[in-house]
Amino acid sequence: MAIRHRIAPLAAVLALAGGLTATAAAPATAAPPAPGKTTEAAAAGGTYLSFNKNQSDPGNSRLSLMKSVPDARDTVLATYRAGSGDGGPDGKNECATSQGWLPNGTYQVLAHDAHYNGGDQGVNGKVIHVQDKVCENGRTTRAELFVHSEMWPEGSQADPQPGKDSPYRWEGTDDYRSLGCIKLSPADITHLFTQAGRHGWPTELKVVS
């Protein structure tokens, strides 16, 4: 899931997702920012995202853009503070829809968009869309999953709302909380898009804890 307070209906999100830019490179399966094995596809030198969940503070986890290196340690191209989950009592329950952080595992990156328009009920701006994932109970599917921030489709910030939290304005560390999606600050997701454009768009997301 995406933002803390509001989320687009599934049908609307799926329809909008069709307008995202699909990634074209072959998937690359690899480990988090540490030595690890790579698949034959990854050995070609592709990039992937690695999300390392922080058990003591989920809102202070790390998302890294990685480059696979054949027969060697994968290279960390960039690392950012990121969060997943709402930080509540079920914030680390991967099967708690709209509350818990993302399940561990490998996700295919479906698309990316610098000006995604999810409407006034969804995520907007720079997004990376990843596939749905069934959690550890084998029944619950976590869906509508994005790497995103808080902004309008063109990348601007909403006006301040005194006494209220705007889902389209980055106001501080509490904004790392989400309904399950991975969230970055606006500056960091902008930097991630720049780095991905330079080094190649990631085709997989690896989530570990």
mmCIF file of C-alpha atoms in Angstrom:
data_model
loop_
_atom_site.group_PDB
_atom_site.id
_atom_site.type_symbol
_atom_site.label_atom_id
_atom_site.label_comp_id
_atom_site.label_asym_id
_atom_site.label_seq_id
_atom_site.Cartn_x
_atom_site.Cartn_y
_atom_site.Cartn_z
ATOM 1 C CA MET A 1 0.000 0.000 0.000
ATOM 2 C CA ALA A 2 1.013 3.587 -0.470
ATOM 3 C CA ILE A 3 0.294 6.546 1.827
ATOM 4 C CA ARG A 4 -0.797 6.607 5.435
ATOM 5 C CA HIS A 5 -4.167 8.298 5.142
ATOM 6 C CA ARG A 6 -5.531 7.711 1.667
ATOM 7 C CA ILE A 7 -5.132 5.109 -1.038
ATOM 8 C CA ALA A 8 -6.556 4.842 -4.538
ATOM 9 C CA PRO A 9 -9.088 2.104 -5.355
ATOM 10 C CA LEU A 10 -7.315 -0.938 -6.779
ATOM 11 C CA ALA A 11 -9.005 -0.682 -10.156
ATOM 12 C CA ALA A 12 -7.953 2.948 -10.499
ATOM 13 C CA VAL A 13 -4.371 2.235 -9.517
ATOM 14 C CA LEU A 14 -4.084 -0.656 -11.943
ATOM 15 C CA ALA A 15 -5.526 1.467 -14.722
ATOM 16 C CA LEU A 16 -3.095 4.269 -13.951
ATOM 17 C CA ALA A 17 -0.193 1.859 -13.729
ATOM 18 C CA GLY A 18 -0.658 1.167 -17.416
ATOM 19 C CA GLY A 19 0.714 4.634 -18.095
ATOM 20 C CA LEU A 20 3.973 4.009 -16.257
ATOM 21 C CA THR A 21 7.218 3.477 -18.135
ATOM 22 C CA ALA A 22 7.914 -0.250 -18.174
ATOM 23 C CA THR A 23 11.430 -1.365 -17.379
ATOM 24 C CA ALA A 24 13.040 -3.182 -20.276
ATOM 25 C CA ALA A 25 16.210 -4.794 -18.941
ATOM 26 C CA ALA A 26 16.352 -8.445 -17.911
ATOM 27 C CA PRO A 27 15.675 -9.052 -14.194
ATOM 28 C CA ALA A 28 18.687 -9.236 -11.897
ATOM 29 C CA THR A 29 18.428 -11.249 -8.716
ATOM 30 C CA ALA A 30 20.952 -10.359 -6.044
ATOM 31 C CA ALA A 31 21.575 -9.765 -2.345
ATOM 32 C CA PRO A 32 21.363 -6.638 -0.156
ATOM 33 C CA PRO A 33 24.393 -4.357 0.202
ATOM 34 C CA ALA A 34 26.768 -7.163 1.168
ATOM 35 C CA PRO A 35 28.652 -9.937 -0.617
ATOM 36 C CA GLY A 36 26.232 -12.321 -2.283
ATOM 37 C CA LYS A 37 25.600 -14.601 -5.184
ATOM 38 C CA THR A 38 24.199 -13.267 -8.420
ATOM 39 C CA THR A 39 22.237 -15.022 -11.092
ATOM 40 C CA GLU A 40 23.421 -15.393 -14.681
ATOM 41 C CA ALA A 41 21.152 -12.496 -15.632
ATOM 42 C CA ALA A 42 22.606 -10.312 -12.889
ATOM 43 C CA ALA A 43 26.138 -11.144 -14.015
ATOM 44 C CA ALA A 44 25.554 -8.935 -17.051
ATOM 45 C CA GLY A 45 26.031 -5.957 -14.727
ATOM 46 C CA GLY A 46 22.408 -4.873 -14.252
ATOM 47 C CA THR A 47 21.060 -2.838 -11.351
ATOM 48 C CA TYR A 48 18.557 -3.695 -8.628
ATOM 49 C CA LEU A 49 17.102 -2.166 -5.465
ATOM 50 C CA SER A 50 17.823 -3.568 -2.015
ATOM 51 C CA PHE A 51 15.614 -2.626 0.954
ATOM 52 C CA ASN A 52 17.104 -3.537 4.331
ATOM 53 C CA LYS A 53 14.443 -3.318 7.053
ATOM 54 C CA ASN A 54 15.523 -1.900 10.406
ATOM 55 C CA GLN A 55 13.984 -4.037 13.155
ATOM 56 C CA SER A 56 14.520 -1.395 15.841
ATOM 57 C CA ASP A 57 13.223 1.533 13.767
ATOM 58 C CA PRO A 58 11.337 0.651 10.548
ATOM 59 C CA GLY A 59 11.189 4.314 9.557
ATOM 60 C CA ASN A 60 14.974 4.440 9.547
ATOM 61 C CA SER A 61 15.580 1.548 7.154
ATOM 62 C CA ARG A 62 17.765 1.727 4.044
ATOM 63 C CA LEU A 63 17.029 1.501 0.327
ATOM 64 C CA SER A 64 20.067 1.019 -1.925
ATOM 65 C CA LEU A 65 20.556 1.106 -5.663
ATOM 66 C CA MET A 66 22.940 -1.754 -6.414
ATOM 67 C CA LYS A 67 24.968 -2.800 -9.450
ATOM 68 C CA SER A 68 25.668 -6.500 -9.967
ATOM 69 C CA VAL A 69 29.347 -7.294 -10.496
ATOM 70 C CA PRO A 70 30.271 -10.720 -11.923
ATOM 71 C CA ASP A 71 32.335 -12.838 -9.525
ATOM 72 C CA ALA A 72 32.749 -9.979 -7.050
ATOM 73 C CA ARG A 73 30.989 -7.924 -4.424
ATOM 74 C CA ASP A 74 28.032 -5.991 -5.849
ATOM 75 C CA THR A 75 28.544 -2.230 -5.931
ATOM 76 C CA VAL A 76 26.456 0.199 -3.882
ATOM 77 C CA LEU A 77 25.610 3.068 -6.216
ATOM 78 C CA ALA A 78 23.507 5.045 -3.734
ATOM 79 C CA THR A 79 21.850 4.490 -0.341
ATOM 80 C CA TYR A 80 18.920 6.376 1.173
ATOM 81 C CA ARG A 81 16.958 6.444 4.400
ATOM 82 C CA ALA A 82 13.571 4.842 3.750
ATOM 83 C CA GLY A 83 10.570 3.515 5.635
ATOM 84 C CA SER A 84 7.877 0.890 5.199
ATOM 85 C CA GLY A 85 4.871 0.264 7.464
ATOM 86 C CA ASP A 86 2.848 2.586 9.672
ATOM 87 C CA GLY A 87 5.034 2.298 12.768
ATOM 88 C CA GLY A 88 2.124 1.051 14.873
ATOM 89 C CA PRO A 89 1.721 -2.234 16.773
ATOM 90 C CA ASP A 90 1.395 -4.155 13.499
ATOM 91 C CA GLY A 91 4.001 -2.079 11.671
ATOM 92 C CA LYS A 92 6.391 -5.052 11.453
ATOM 93 C CA ASN A 93 3.685 -7.597 10.621
ATOM 94 C CA GLU A 94 4.170 -8.263 6.909
ATOM 95 C CA CYS A 95 0.666 -9.758 6.682
ATOM 96 C CA ALA A 96 -1.082 -6.696 8.178
ATOM 97 C CA THR A 97 -2.566 -4.995 5.121
ATOM 98 C CA SER A 98 -2.242 -1.189 5.192
ATOM 99 C CA GLN A 99 -0.164 -1.401 8.385
ATOM 100 C CA GLY A 100 2.829 -3.711 8.137
ATOM 101 C CA TRP A 101 6.048 -3.358 6.215
ATOM 102 C CA LEU A 102 6.733 -5.269 3.009
ATOM 103 C CA PRO A 103 7.328 -9.038 3.113
ATOM 104 C CA ASN A 104 10.874 -10.222 2.581
ATOM 105 C CA GLY A 105 11.628 -11.561 -0.870
ATOM 106 C CA THR A 106 12.337 -10.539 -4.441
ATOM 107 C CA TYR A 107 9.910 -8.338 -6.351
ATOM 108 C CA GLN A 108 9.856 -7.607 -10.063
ATOM 109 C CA VAL A 109 9.982 -3.893 -10.838
ATOM 110 C CA LEU A 110 7.022 -3.343 -13.139
ATOM 111 C CA ALA A 111 7.470 0.285 -14.144
ATOM 112 C CA HIS A 112 8.648 3.747 -13.170
ATOM 113 C CA ASP A 113 7.177 7.191 -13.743
ATOM 114 C CA ALA A 114 8.519 10.646 -12.907
ATOM 115 C CA HIS A 115 5.047 12.258 -13.049
ATOM 116 C CA TYR A 116 2.638 9.601 -11.855
ATOM 117 C CA ASN A 117 -0.900 10.833 -11.259
ATOM 118 C CA GLY A 118 -2.724 8.662 -8.758
ATOM 119 C CA GLY A 119 -5.367 11.310 -8.164
ATOM 120 C CA ASP A 120 -6.343 12.817 -4.828
ATOM 121 C CA GLN A 121 -6.695 9.354 -3.303
ATOM 122 C CA GLY A 122 -3.359 7.855 -4.293
ATOM 123 C CA VAL A 123 0.366 8.384 -4.694
ATOM 124 C CA ASN A 124 1.721 10.999 -7.063
ATOM 125 C CA GLY A 125 4.975 12.197 -8.553
ATOM 126 C CA LYS A 126 8.076 10.017 -8.839
ATOM 127 C CA VAL A 127 7.180 6.343 -8.303
ATOM 128 C CA ILE A 128 8.608 2.900 -8.933
ATOM 129 C CA HIS A 129 5.885 0.260 -9.149
ATOM 130 C CA VAL A 130 6.673 -3.274 -7.937
ATOM 131 C CA GLN A 131 4.703 -6.497 -8.137
ATOM 132 C CA ASP A 132 2.234 -7.783 -5.531
ATOM 133 C CA LYS A 133 3.580 -10.181 -2.911
ATOM 134 C CA VAL A 134 1.927 -12.935 -0.832
ATOM 135 C CA CYS A 135 3.079 -12.648 2.782
ATOM 136 C CA GLU A 136 4.379 -15.418 5.045
ATOM 137 C CA ASN A 137 0.906 -16.778 5.904
ATOM 138 C CA GLY A 138 0.501 -17.853 2.269
ATOM 139 C CA ARG A 139 -2.905 -16.166 1.994
ATOM 140 C CA THR A 140 -2.641 -12.394 2.305
ATOM 141 C CA THR A 141 -1.517 -10.517 -0.805
ATOM 142 C CA ARG A 142 0.141 -7.138 -0.348
ATOM 143 C CA ALA A 143 -0.860 -5.087 -3.370
ATOM 144 C CA GLU A 144 -0.559 -1.579 -4.873
ATOM 145 C CA LEU A 145 3.125 -1.425 -3.935
ATOM 146 C CA PHE A 146 5.347 1.513 -4.841
ATOM 147 C CA VAL A 147 8.609 3.181 -3.956
ATOM 148 C CA HIS A 148 7.430 6.788 -3.655
ATOM 149 C CA SER A 149 7.519 10.037 -1.696
ATOM 150 C CA GLU A 150 5.004 12.765 -0.893
ATOM 151 C CA MET A 151 4.457 15.252 -3.740
ATOM 152 C CA TRP A 152 2.118 16.326 -6.504
ATOM 153 C CA PRO A 153 2.406 14.687 -9.956
ATOM 154 C CA GLU A 154 4.735 17.396 -11.271
ATOM 155 C CA GLY A 155 6.983 17.027 -8.221
ATOM 156 C CA SER A 156 5.924 20.080 -6.230
ATOM 157 C CA GLN A 157 4.876 20.098 -2.591
ATOM 158 C CA ALA A 158 1.349 20.736 -1.344
ATOM 159 C CA ASP A 159 0.708 23.862 0.723
ATOM 160 C CA PRO A 160 1.131 23.467 4.487
ATOM 161 C CA GLN A 161 -1.991 22.555 6.430
ATOM 162 C CA PRO A 162 -1.524 23.758 10.027
ATOM 163 C CA GLY A 163 -2.425 21.015 12.468
ATOM 164 C CA LYS A 164 -2.815 18.415 9.713
ATOM 165 C CA ASP A 165 -0.497 16.035 7.913
ATOM 166 C CA SER A 166 -0.634 16.385 4.141
ATOM 167 C CA PRO A 167 0.060 13.211 2.149
ATOM 168 C CA TYR A 168 1.516 15.402 -0.602
ATOM 169 C CA ARG A 169 3.930 17.471 1.489
ATOM 170 C CA TRP A 170 7.063 16.141 3.207
ATOM 171 C CA GLU A 171 6.940 17.461 6.753
ATOM 172 C CA GLY A 172 9.478 15.391 8.679
ATOM 173 C CA THR A 173 10.559 11.953 9.824
ATOM 174 C CA ASP A 174 6.979 10.806 10.492
ATOM 175 C CA ASP A 175 6.474 10.866 6.727
ATOM 176 C CA TYR A 176 8.662 7.776 6.388
ATOM 177 C CA ARG A 177 5.643 5.845 7.694
ATOM 178 C CA SER A 178 3.404 4.247 5.066
ATOM 179 C CA LEU A 179 0.679 1.664 4.524
ATOM 180 C CA GLY A 180 3.377 -0.734 3.373
ATOM 181 C CA CYS A 181 5.027 0.992 0.425
ATOM 182 C CA ILE A 182 8.664 2.080 0.634
ATOM 183 C CA LYS A 183 8.914 5.834 1.173
ATOM 184 C CA LEU A 184 11.793 8.211 0.538
ATOM 185 C CA SER A 185 12.108 11.951 1.025
ATOM 186 C CA PRO A 186 11.445 14.037 -2.108
ATOM 187 C CA ALA A 187 15.145 14.919 -2.426
ATOM 188 C CA ASP A 188 16.204 11.285 -2.123
ATOM 189 C CA ILE A 189 13.735 9.859 -4.630
ATOM 190 C CA THR A 190 14.786 12.607 -7.065
ATOM 191 C CA HIS A 191 18.411 11.568 -6.591
ATOM 192 C CA LEU A 192 17.453 7.902 -7.022
ATOM 193 C CA PHE A 193 15.771 8.679 -10.355
ATOM 194 C CA THR A 194 18.888 10.526 -11.500
ATOM 195 C CA GLN A 195 21.161 7.642 -10.529
ATOM 196 C CA ALA A 196 18.882 5.041 -12.117
ATOM 197 C CA GLY A 197 18.790 7.048 -15.325
ATOM 198 C CA ARG A 198 22.579 7.161 -15.311
ATOM 199 C CA HIS A 199 23.368 3.561 -14.391
ATOM 200 C CA GLY A 200 20.296 1.740 -15.726
ATOM 201 C CA TRP A 201 16.866 1.230 -14.241
ATOM 202 C CA PRO A 202 16.611 -1.551 -11.659
ATOM 203 C CA THR A 203 14.513 -4.531 -12.645
ATOM 204 C CA GLU A 204 14.140 -6.121 -9.211
ATOM 205 C CA LEU A 205 13.647 -5.116 -5.584
ATOM 206 C CA LYS A 206 15.147 -7.324 -2.895
ATOM 207 C CA VAL A 207 13.620 -6.928 0.578
ATOM 208 C CA VAL A 208 15.506 -8.327 3.572
ATOM 209 C CA SER A 209 15.527 -7.887 7.338
#
